[in-house]
Each structure stands twice: as C-alpha cells, then as structure tokens.
mmCIF file of C-alpha atoms in Angstrom:
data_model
loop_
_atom_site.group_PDB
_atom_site.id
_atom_site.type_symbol
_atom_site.label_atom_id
_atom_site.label_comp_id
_atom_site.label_asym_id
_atom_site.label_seq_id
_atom_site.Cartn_x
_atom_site.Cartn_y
_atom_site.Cartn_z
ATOM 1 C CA UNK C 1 21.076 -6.737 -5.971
ATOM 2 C CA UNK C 2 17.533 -6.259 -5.832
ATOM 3 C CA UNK C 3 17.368 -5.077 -2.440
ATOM 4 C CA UNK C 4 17.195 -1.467 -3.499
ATOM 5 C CA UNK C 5 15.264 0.399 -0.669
ATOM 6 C CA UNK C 6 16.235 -1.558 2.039
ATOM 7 C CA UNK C 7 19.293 -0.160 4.279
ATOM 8 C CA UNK C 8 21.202 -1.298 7.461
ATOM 9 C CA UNK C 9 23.162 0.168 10.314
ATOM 10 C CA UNK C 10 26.941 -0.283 10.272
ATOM 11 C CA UNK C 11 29.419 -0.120 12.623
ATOM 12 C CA UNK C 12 33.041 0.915 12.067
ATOM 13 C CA UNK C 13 35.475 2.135 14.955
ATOM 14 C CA UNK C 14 39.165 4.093 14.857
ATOM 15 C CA UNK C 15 41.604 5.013 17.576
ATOM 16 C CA UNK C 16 43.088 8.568 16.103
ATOM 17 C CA UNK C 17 39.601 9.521 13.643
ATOM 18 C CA UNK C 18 40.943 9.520 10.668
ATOM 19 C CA UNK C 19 41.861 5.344 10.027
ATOM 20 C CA UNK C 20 38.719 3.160 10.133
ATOM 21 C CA UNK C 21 38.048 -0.288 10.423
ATOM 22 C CA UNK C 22 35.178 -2.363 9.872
ATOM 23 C CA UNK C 23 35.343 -5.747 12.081
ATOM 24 C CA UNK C 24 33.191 -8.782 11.274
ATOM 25 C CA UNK C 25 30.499 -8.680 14.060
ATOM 26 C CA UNK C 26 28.639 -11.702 12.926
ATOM 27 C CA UNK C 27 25.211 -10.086 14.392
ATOM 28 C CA UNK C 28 23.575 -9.578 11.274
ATOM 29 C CA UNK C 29 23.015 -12.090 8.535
ATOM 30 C CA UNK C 30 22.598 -11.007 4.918
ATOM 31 C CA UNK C 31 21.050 -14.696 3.984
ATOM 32 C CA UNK C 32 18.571 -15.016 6.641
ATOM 33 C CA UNK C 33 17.635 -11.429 6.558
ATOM 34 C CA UNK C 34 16.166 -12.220 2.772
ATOM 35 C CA UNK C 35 18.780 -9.569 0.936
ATOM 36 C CA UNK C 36 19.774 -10.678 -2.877
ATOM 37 C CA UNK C 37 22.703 -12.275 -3.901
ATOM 38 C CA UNK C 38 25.355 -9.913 -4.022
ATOM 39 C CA UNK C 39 24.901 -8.801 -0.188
ATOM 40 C CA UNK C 40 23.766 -12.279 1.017
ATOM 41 C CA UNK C 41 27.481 -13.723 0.119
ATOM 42 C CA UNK C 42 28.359 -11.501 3.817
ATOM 43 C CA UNK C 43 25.806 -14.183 5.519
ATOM 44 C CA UNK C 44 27.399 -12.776 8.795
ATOM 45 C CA UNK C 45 30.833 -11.903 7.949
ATOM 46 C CA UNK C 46 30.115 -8.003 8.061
ATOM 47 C CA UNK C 47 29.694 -4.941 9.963
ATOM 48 C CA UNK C 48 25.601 -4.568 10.093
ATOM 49 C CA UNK C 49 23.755 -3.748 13.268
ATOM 50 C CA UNK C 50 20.354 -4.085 12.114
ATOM 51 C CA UNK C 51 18.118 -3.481 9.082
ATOM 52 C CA UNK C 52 17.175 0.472 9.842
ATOM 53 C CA UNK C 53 16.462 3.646 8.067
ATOM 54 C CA UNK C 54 17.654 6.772 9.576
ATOM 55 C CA UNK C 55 18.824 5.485 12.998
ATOM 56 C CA UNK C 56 20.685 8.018 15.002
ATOM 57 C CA UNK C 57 23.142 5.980 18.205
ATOM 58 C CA UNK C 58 23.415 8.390 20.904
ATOM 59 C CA UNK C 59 26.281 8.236 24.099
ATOM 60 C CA UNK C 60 24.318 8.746 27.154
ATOM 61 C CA UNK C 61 26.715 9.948 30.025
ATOM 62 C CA UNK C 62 23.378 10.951 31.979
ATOM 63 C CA UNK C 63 21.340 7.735 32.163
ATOM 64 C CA UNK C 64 22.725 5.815 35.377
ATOM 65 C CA UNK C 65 22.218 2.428 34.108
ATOM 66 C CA UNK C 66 25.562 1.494 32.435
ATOM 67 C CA UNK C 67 23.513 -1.194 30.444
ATOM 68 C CA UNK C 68 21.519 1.757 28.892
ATOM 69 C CA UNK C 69 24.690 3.831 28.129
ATOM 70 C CA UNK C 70 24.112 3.683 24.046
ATOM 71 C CA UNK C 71 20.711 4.827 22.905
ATOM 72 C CA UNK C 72 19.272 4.913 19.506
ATOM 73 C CA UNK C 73 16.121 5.971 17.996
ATOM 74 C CA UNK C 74 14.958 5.896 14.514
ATOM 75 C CA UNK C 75 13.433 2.953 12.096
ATOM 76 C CA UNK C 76 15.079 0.120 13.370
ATOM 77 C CA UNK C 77 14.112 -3.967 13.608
ATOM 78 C CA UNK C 78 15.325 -4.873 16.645
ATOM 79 C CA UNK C 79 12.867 -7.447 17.621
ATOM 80 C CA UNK C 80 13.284 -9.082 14.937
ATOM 81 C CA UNK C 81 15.611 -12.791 15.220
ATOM 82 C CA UNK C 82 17.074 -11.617 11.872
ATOM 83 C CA UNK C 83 17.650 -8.030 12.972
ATOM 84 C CA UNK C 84 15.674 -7.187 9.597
ATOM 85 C CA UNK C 85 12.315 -6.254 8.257
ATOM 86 C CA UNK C 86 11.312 -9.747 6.509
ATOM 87 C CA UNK C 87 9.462 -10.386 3.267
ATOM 88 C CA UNK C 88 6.660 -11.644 5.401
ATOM 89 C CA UNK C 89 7.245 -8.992 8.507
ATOM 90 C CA UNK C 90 7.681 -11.863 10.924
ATOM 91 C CA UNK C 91 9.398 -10.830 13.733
ATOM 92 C CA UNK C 92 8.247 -6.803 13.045
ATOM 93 C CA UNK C 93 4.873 -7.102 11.772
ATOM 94 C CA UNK C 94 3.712 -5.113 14.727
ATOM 95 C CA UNK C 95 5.914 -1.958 13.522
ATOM 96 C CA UNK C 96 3.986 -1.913 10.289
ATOM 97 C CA UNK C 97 0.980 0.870 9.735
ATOM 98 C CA UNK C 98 -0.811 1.857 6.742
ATOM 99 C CA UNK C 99 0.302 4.890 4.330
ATOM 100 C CA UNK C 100 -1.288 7.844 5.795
ATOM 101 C CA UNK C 101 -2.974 8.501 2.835
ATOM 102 C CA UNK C 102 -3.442 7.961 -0.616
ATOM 103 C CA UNK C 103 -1.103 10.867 -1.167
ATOM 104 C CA UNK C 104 1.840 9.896 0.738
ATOM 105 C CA UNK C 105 5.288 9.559 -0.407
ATOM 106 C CA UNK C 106 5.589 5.869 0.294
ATOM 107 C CA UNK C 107 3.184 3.286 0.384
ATOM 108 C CA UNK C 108 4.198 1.992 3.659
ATOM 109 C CA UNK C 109 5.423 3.042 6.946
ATOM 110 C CA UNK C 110 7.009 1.760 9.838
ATOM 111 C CA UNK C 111 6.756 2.905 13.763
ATOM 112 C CA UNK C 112 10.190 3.859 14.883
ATOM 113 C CA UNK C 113 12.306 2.205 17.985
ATOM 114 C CA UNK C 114 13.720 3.515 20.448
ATOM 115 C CA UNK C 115 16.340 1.034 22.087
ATOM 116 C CA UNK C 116 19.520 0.647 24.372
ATOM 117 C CA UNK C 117 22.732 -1.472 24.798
ATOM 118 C CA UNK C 118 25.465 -1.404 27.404
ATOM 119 C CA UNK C 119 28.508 -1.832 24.170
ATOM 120 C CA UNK C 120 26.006 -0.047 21.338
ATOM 121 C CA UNK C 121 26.182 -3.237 19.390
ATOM 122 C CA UNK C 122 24.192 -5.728 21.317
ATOM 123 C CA UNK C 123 20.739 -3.879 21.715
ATOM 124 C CA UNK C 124 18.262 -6.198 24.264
ATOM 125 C CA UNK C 125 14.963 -6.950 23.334
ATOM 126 C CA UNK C 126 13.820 -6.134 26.941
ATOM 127 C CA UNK C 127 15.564 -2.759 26.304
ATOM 128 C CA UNK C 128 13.858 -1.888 23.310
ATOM 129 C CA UNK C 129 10.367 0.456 22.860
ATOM 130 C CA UNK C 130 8.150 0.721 20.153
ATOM 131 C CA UNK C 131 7.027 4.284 19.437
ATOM 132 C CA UNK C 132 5.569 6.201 16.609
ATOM 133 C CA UNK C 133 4.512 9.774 16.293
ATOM 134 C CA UNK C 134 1.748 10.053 13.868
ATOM 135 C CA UNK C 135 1.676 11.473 10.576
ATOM 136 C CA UNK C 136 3.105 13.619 8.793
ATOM 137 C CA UNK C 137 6.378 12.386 10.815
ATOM 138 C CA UNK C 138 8.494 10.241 9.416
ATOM 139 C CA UNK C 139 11.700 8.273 10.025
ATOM 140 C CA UNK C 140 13.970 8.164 7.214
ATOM 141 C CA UNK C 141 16.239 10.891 7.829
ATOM 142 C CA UNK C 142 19.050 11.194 10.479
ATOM 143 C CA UNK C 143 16.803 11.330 14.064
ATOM 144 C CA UNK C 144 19.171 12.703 16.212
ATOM 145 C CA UNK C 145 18.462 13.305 20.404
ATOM 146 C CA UNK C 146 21.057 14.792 23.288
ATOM 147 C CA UNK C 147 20.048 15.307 26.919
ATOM 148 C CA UNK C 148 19.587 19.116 27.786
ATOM 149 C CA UNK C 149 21.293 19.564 31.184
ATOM 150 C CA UNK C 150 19.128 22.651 31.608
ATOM 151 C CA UNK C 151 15.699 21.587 31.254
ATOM 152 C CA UNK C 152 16.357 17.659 32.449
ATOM 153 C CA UNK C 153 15.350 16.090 29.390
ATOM 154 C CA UNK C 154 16.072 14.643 26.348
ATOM 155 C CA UNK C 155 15.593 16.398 23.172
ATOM 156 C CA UNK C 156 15.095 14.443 19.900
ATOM 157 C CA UNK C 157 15.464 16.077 16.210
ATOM 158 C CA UNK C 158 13.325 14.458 13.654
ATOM 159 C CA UNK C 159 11.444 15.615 10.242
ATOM 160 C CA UNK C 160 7.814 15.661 9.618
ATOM 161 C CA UNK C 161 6.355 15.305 5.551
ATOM 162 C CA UNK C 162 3.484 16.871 4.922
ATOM 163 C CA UNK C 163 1.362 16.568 1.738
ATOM 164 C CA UNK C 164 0.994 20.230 0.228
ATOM 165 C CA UNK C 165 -0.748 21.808 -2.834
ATOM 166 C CA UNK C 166 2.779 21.901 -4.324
ATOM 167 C CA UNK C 167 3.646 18.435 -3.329
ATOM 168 C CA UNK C 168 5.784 16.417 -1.057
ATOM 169 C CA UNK C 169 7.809 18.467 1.464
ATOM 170 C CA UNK C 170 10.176 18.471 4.328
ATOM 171 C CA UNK C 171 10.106 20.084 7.033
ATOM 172 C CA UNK C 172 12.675 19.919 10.453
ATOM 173 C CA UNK C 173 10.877 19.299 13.829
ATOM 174 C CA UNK C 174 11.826 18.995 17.283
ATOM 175 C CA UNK C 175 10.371 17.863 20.725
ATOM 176 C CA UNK C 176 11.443 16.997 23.883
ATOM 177 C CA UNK C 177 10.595 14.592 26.440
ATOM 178 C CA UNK C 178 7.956 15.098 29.038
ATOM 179 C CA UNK C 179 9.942 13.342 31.753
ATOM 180 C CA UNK C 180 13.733 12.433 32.765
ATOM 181 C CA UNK C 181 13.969 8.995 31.168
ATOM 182 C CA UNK C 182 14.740 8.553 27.093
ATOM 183 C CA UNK C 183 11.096 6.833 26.933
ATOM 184 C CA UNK C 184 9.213 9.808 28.189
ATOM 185 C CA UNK C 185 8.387 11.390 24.685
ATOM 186 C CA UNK C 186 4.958 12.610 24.114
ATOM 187 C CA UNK C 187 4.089 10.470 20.968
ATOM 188 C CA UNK C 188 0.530 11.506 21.021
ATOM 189 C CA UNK C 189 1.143 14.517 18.465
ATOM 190 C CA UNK C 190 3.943 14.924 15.520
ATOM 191 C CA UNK C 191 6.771 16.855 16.989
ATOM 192 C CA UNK C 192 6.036 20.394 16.242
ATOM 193 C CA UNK C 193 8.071 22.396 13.474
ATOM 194 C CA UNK C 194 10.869 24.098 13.866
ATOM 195 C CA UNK C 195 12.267 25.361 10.628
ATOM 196 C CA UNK C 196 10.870 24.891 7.025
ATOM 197 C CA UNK C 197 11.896 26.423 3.633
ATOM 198 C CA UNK C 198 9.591 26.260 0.786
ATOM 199 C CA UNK C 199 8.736 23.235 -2.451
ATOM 200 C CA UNK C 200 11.996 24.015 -3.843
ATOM 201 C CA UNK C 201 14.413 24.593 -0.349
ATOM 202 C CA UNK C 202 13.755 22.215 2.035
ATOM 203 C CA UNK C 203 14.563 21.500 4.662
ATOM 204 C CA UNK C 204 15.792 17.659 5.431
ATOM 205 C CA UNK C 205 17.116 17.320 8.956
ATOM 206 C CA UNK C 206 19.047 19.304 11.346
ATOM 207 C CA UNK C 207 21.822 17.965 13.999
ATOM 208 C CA UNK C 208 20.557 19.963 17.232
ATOM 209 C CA UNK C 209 23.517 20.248 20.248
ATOM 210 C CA UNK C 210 23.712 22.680 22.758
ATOM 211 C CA UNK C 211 26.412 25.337 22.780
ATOM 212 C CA UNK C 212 27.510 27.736 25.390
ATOM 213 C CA UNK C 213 24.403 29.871 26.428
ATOM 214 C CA UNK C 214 22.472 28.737 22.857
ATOM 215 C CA UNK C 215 21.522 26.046 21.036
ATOM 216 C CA UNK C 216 23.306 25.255 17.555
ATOM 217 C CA UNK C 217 21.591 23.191 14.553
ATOM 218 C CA UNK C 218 23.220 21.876 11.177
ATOM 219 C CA UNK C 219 20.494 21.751 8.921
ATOM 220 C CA UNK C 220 20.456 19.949 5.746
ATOM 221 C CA UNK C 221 18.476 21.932 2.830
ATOM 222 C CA UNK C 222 17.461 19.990 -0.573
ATOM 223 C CA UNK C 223 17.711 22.362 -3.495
ATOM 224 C CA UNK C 224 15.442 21.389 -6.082
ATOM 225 C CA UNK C 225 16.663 24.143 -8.419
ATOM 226 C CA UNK C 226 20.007 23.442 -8.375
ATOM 227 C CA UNK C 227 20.548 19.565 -9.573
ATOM 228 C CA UNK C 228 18.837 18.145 -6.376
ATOM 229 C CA UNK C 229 21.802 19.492 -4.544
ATOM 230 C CA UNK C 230 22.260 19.308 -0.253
ATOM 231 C CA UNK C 231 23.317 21.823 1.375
ATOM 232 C CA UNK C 232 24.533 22.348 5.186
ATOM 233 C CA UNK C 233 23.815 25.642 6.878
ATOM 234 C CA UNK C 234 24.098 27.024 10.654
ATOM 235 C CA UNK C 235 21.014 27.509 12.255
ATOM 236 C CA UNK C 236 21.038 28.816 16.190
ATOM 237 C CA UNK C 237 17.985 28.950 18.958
ATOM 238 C CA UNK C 238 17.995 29.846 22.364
ATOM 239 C CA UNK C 239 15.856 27.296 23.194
ATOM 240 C CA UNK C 240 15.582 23.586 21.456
ATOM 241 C CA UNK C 241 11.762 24.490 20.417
ATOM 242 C CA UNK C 242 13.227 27.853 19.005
ATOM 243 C CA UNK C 243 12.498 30.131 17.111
ATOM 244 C CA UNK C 244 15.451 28.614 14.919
ATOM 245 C CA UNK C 245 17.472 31.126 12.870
ATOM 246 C CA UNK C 246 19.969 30.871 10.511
ATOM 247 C CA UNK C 247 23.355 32.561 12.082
ATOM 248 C CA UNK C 248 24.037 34.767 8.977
ATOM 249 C CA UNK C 249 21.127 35.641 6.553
ATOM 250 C CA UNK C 250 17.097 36.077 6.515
ATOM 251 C CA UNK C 251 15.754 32.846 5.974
ATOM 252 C CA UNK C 252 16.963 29.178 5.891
ATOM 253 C CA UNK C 253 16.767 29.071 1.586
ATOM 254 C CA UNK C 254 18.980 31.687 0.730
ATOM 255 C CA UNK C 255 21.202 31.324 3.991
ATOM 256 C CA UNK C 256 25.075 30.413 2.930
ATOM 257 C CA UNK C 257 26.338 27.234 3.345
ATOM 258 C CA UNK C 258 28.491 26.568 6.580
ATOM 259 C CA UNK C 259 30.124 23.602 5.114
ATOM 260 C CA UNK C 260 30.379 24.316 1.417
ATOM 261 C CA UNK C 261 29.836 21.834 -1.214
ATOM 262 C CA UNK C 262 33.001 20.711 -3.092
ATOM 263 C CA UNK C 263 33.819 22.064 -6.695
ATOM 264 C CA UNK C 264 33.046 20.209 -9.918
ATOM 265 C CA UNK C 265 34.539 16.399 -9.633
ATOM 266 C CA UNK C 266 34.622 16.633 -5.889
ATOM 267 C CA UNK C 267 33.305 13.358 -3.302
ATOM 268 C CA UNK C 268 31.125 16.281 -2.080
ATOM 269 C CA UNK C 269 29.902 18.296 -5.079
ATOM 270 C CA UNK C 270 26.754 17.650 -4.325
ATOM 271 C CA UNK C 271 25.204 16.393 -1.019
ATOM 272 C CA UNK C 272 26.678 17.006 2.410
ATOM 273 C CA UNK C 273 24.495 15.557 5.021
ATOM 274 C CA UNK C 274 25.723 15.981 8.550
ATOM 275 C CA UNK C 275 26.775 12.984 11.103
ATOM 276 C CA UNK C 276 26.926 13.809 14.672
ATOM 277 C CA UNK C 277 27.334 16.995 16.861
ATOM 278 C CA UNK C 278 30.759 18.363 16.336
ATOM 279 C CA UNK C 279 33.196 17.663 19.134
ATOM 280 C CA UNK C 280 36.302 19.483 20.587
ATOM 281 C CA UNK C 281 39.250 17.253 19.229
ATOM 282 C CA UNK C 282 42.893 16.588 21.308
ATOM 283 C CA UNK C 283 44.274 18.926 18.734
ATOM 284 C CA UNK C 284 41.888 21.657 20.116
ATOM 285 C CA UNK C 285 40.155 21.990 16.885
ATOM 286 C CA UNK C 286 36.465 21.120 16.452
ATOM 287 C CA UNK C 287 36.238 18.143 14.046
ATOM 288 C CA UNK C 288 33.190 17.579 12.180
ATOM 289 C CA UNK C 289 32.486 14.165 10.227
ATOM 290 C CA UNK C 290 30.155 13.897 7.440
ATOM 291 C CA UNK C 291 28.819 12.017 4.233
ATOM 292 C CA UNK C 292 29.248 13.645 0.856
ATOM 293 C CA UNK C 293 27.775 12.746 -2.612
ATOM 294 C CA UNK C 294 29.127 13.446 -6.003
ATOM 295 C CA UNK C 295 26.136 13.311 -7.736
ATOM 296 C CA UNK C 296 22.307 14.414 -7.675
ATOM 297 C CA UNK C 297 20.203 13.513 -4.595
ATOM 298 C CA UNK C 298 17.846 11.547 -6.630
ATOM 299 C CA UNK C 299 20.204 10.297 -8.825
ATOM 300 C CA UNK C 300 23.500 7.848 -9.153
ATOM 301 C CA UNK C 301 25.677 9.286 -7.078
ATOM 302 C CA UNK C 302 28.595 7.784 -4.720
ATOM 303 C CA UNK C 303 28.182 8.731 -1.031
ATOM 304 C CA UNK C 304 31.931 9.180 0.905
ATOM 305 C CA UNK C 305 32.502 9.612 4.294
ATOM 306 C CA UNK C 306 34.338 12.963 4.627
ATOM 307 C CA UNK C 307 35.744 15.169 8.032
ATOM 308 C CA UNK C 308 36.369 18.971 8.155
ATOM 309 C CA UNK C 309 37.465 21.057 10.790
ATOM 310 C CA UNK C 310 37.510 24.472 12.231
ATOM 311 C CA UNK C 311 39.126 26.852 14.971
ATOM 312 C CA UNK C 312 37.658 26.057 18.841
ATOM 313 C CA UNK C 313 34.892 27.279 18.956
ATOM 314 C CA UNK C 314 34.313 28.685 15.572
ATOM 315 C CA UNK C 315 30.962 28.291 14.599
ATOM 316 C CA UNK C 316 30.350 32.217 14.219
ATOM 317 C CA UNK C 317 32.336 35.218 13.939
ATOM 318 C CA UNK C 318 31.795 39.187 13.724
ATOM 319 C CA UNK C 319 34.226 41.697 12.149
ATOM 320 C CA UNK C 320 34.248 45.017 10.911
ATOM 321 C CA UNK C 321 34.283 48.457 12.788
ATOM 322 C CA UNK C 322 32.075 50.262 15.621
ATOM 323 C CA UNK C 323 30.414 48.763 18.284
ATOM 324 C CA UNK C 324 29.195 45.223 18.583
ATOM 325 C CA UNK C 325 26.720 43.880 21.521
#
C-alpha cells in the first residue's frame, strides 16, 4: 500500500462482547489523508478516528463535564482537517520535533495529544492539548491513564526509550498529574521509571488499574531470545509510582506469563499485548480483551483480537500448607 508506518484509530462497538461491528463513521478520509491506493478506496466509508500511534481512549466517570466524558492521550492528529499527519504536516506541523539524537530509533518524533469528546468519536479542537514529555519518552506504545480516587488525580502509563551501550531499549514509566484536571501533567521531565528488564527482556508497556487495597499492572515484555516473542505478566504496587513487582517470581524477565502465549499455529503464539483494564463481566467473571500475533514481533505476523477470562477476582492465588499472612 505504501503507507507502511503510518496507523489509525478504529472504532468498533458490541452489545454482549463477544459480536463486533464496525459502522461507517465517515470522519476519516483515506484519500484526503494522502494513504495509497489500497486504503484510499475507504475515502470515508470506514471505521477510523484519526491517524494515531499508540492512543489509549479512556471513560472518565470523574470529570463533571459530560462533554469531556471520553479522554484520550497518545500520538494523535486531531487538529488536523484530515484527522492525519500529512505529507507536508499541514494541519500538525506544530506536533513535529527533531530526533533526539543521532542515535535514536526513529528519525522523527511527534508531541503527543491529549484530547476529549462527549460520544469518544467526535474529539473538539477546542478540547484538545498539545503535550510532550521530553526524551527518552515516547508515544508508540499503548499510553494508558485512570483517575486514582485516593490521591485525586489522574495517573497515566507510558514508556520511555533510552539509547544504551547495548542499544535501543524499553523501559515502562509512570506519572501522575500534579492537579485534579486530565491537563495537569508535569511535562517538564520524562515520566520516571517504573519497571525495566534488560537488552534482551524488555519491557514494552504495562496496563496500570487499581485493585482493592493495591495497584495491578499487565506488563508487556519483548523477548529478544526467544523469536521476538511478547509476553504478558502480572506486576503489583502499592502505590502507582511503585516499587512495581512481579506477583510471582524475582524479577520482571524470568517472571511467568499471566496470560500464556498460544501453542505452535495459534492467533497468539507469539505476541499478546494487553487492551484495557480488565473488568468484572454480568457473568461475574473478569473478562480480559487483547491482541495476539502469530508470528515474530518484527516480522510478518497477523495480529487478532482475542478475550480470556478468569474467576472474580482472580488475579493471584496462594496454596499449600502452614500459615499465610
């Protein structure tokens, strides 16, 4: 298509969880938006939001303004008319910084957004923020925030990419906001880290929700020994900024998975890359959606949209004999 690199937001909704549909919104448009051929025959029959890289869409229940009620944060052209980043950057040339050095793993980078939208389709321009941590942060992973009823404030889950002697690596970080309102981040330093593996286990992002008395983080790891695999591992903190811990094991990189990959042949055999907090279902089970890949993370792989579940509650779990406190 010639539009490799480039990636959009979609929207799909479903009334039981399990069937989806993906309506025409006629928001975005393929042509306009400069994509090739293949993509640009949509023009605006299709399901795109906006042209955005690792754009997590949050339900705010806190924020009193129902026309704020959707929030989403990540690398996102919402100023643009086109709702994309243009060949020429019109529209979102002011979202557009230099590398951060001749060593980075891109050779640009974009300032993330942070907007809202009464529907979470419709996002207004005079709802929407410009904001950018500087480097080594960087936007295009899942950025996930909640609002923490216990400290007041919203707490945002992003990754930061640092520039080693071994290389290019990943690490999770966290921060929260300084004030009450989903603006008030403190974007004068990169979020500080809150879990890191090593050159070959690192880690890629973490979904961070509160749970109970503790906090609870699904953190993706990329396995560089293994075939570029993804894994998904439980991680636990009694506060957001930590210290993080993974709920069985020493360290993040030989921690076991908590959503295993899928055998040999499998949608998931290799990646599993967490969506959104898990949530207690009518069924009382905690359901759990997710994208899986079938092949290596930087290679051809499909990615599938995939759901597991687990007992209320069931995150963790002791057994054995004696006394346990």
């Amino acid at each position: 298509d010639g539009t490799r690199g480039r990636y959009a937001l979609l929207y799909a909704n479903s009334t039981d969880g399990l069937h989806w549909e993906k309506p025409n919104l006629g928001i975005f448009d393929f042509v306009k938006a400069g994509f090739g051929p293949e993509l640009g025959k949509l023009g605006t029959a299709n399901n795109a939001l906006v042209e955005g890289d690792g754009v997590g869409v949050y339900y705010d229940k806190h924020d009193p303004d129902p026309s704020r009620r959707y929030k989403a944060i990540g690398d996102a052209c919402w100023l643009s008319p086109t709702l994309a980043f243009n060949a020429d950057m019109s529209g979102c040339e002011n979202l557009y910084v230099p590398a951060p050095g001749a060593n980075a793993p891109r050779t640009k980078r974009f300032h993330g957004v942070i907007a809202s939208s009464a529907d979470g389709l419709v996002f207004h321009r005079d709802h929407v923020v410009n904001v950018s941590w500087p480097p080594p942060q960087k936007w295009d992973t899942h950025n996930n925030v909640f609002f923490d009823e216990t400290s007041q404030s919203y707490v945002v889950t992003t990754r930061n990419i640092p520039v080693e002697s071994t290389g290019v690596e990943r690490e999770t970080s966290l921060t929260r906001s300084v004030g009450p309102r989903f603006e008030d981040f403190d974007f004068s330093q990169a979020p500080p880290v809150i879990m890191r593996g090593n050159i070959s286990h690192q880690t890629y992002a973490q979904v961070t929700f509160p749970w109970l008395d503790v906090y609870l983080g699904l953190v993706m790891v990329f396995d560089s020994d293994t075939g570029d695999e993804v894994h998904c591992r439980l991680t636990f903190a009694p506060t957001p900024e930590g210290p993080w811990k993974p709920v069985e094991g020493d360290n993040v990189i030989d921690a076991p998975d908590f959503l295993p990959l899928g055998g040999p042949g499998a949608f998931d055999s290799h990646i599993i890359f967490a969506g959104a907090s898990p949530f207690r279902h009518d069924s009382g089970a905690e359901w759990m959606y997710y994208m899986g890949g079938n092949g290596p993370h930087d290679g051809a792989r499909n990615s599938s949209f995939g759901l597991a579940t687990l007992r209320p509650d069931g995150f963790a779990s002791v057994r054995g004999r004696g006394v346990f406190r």
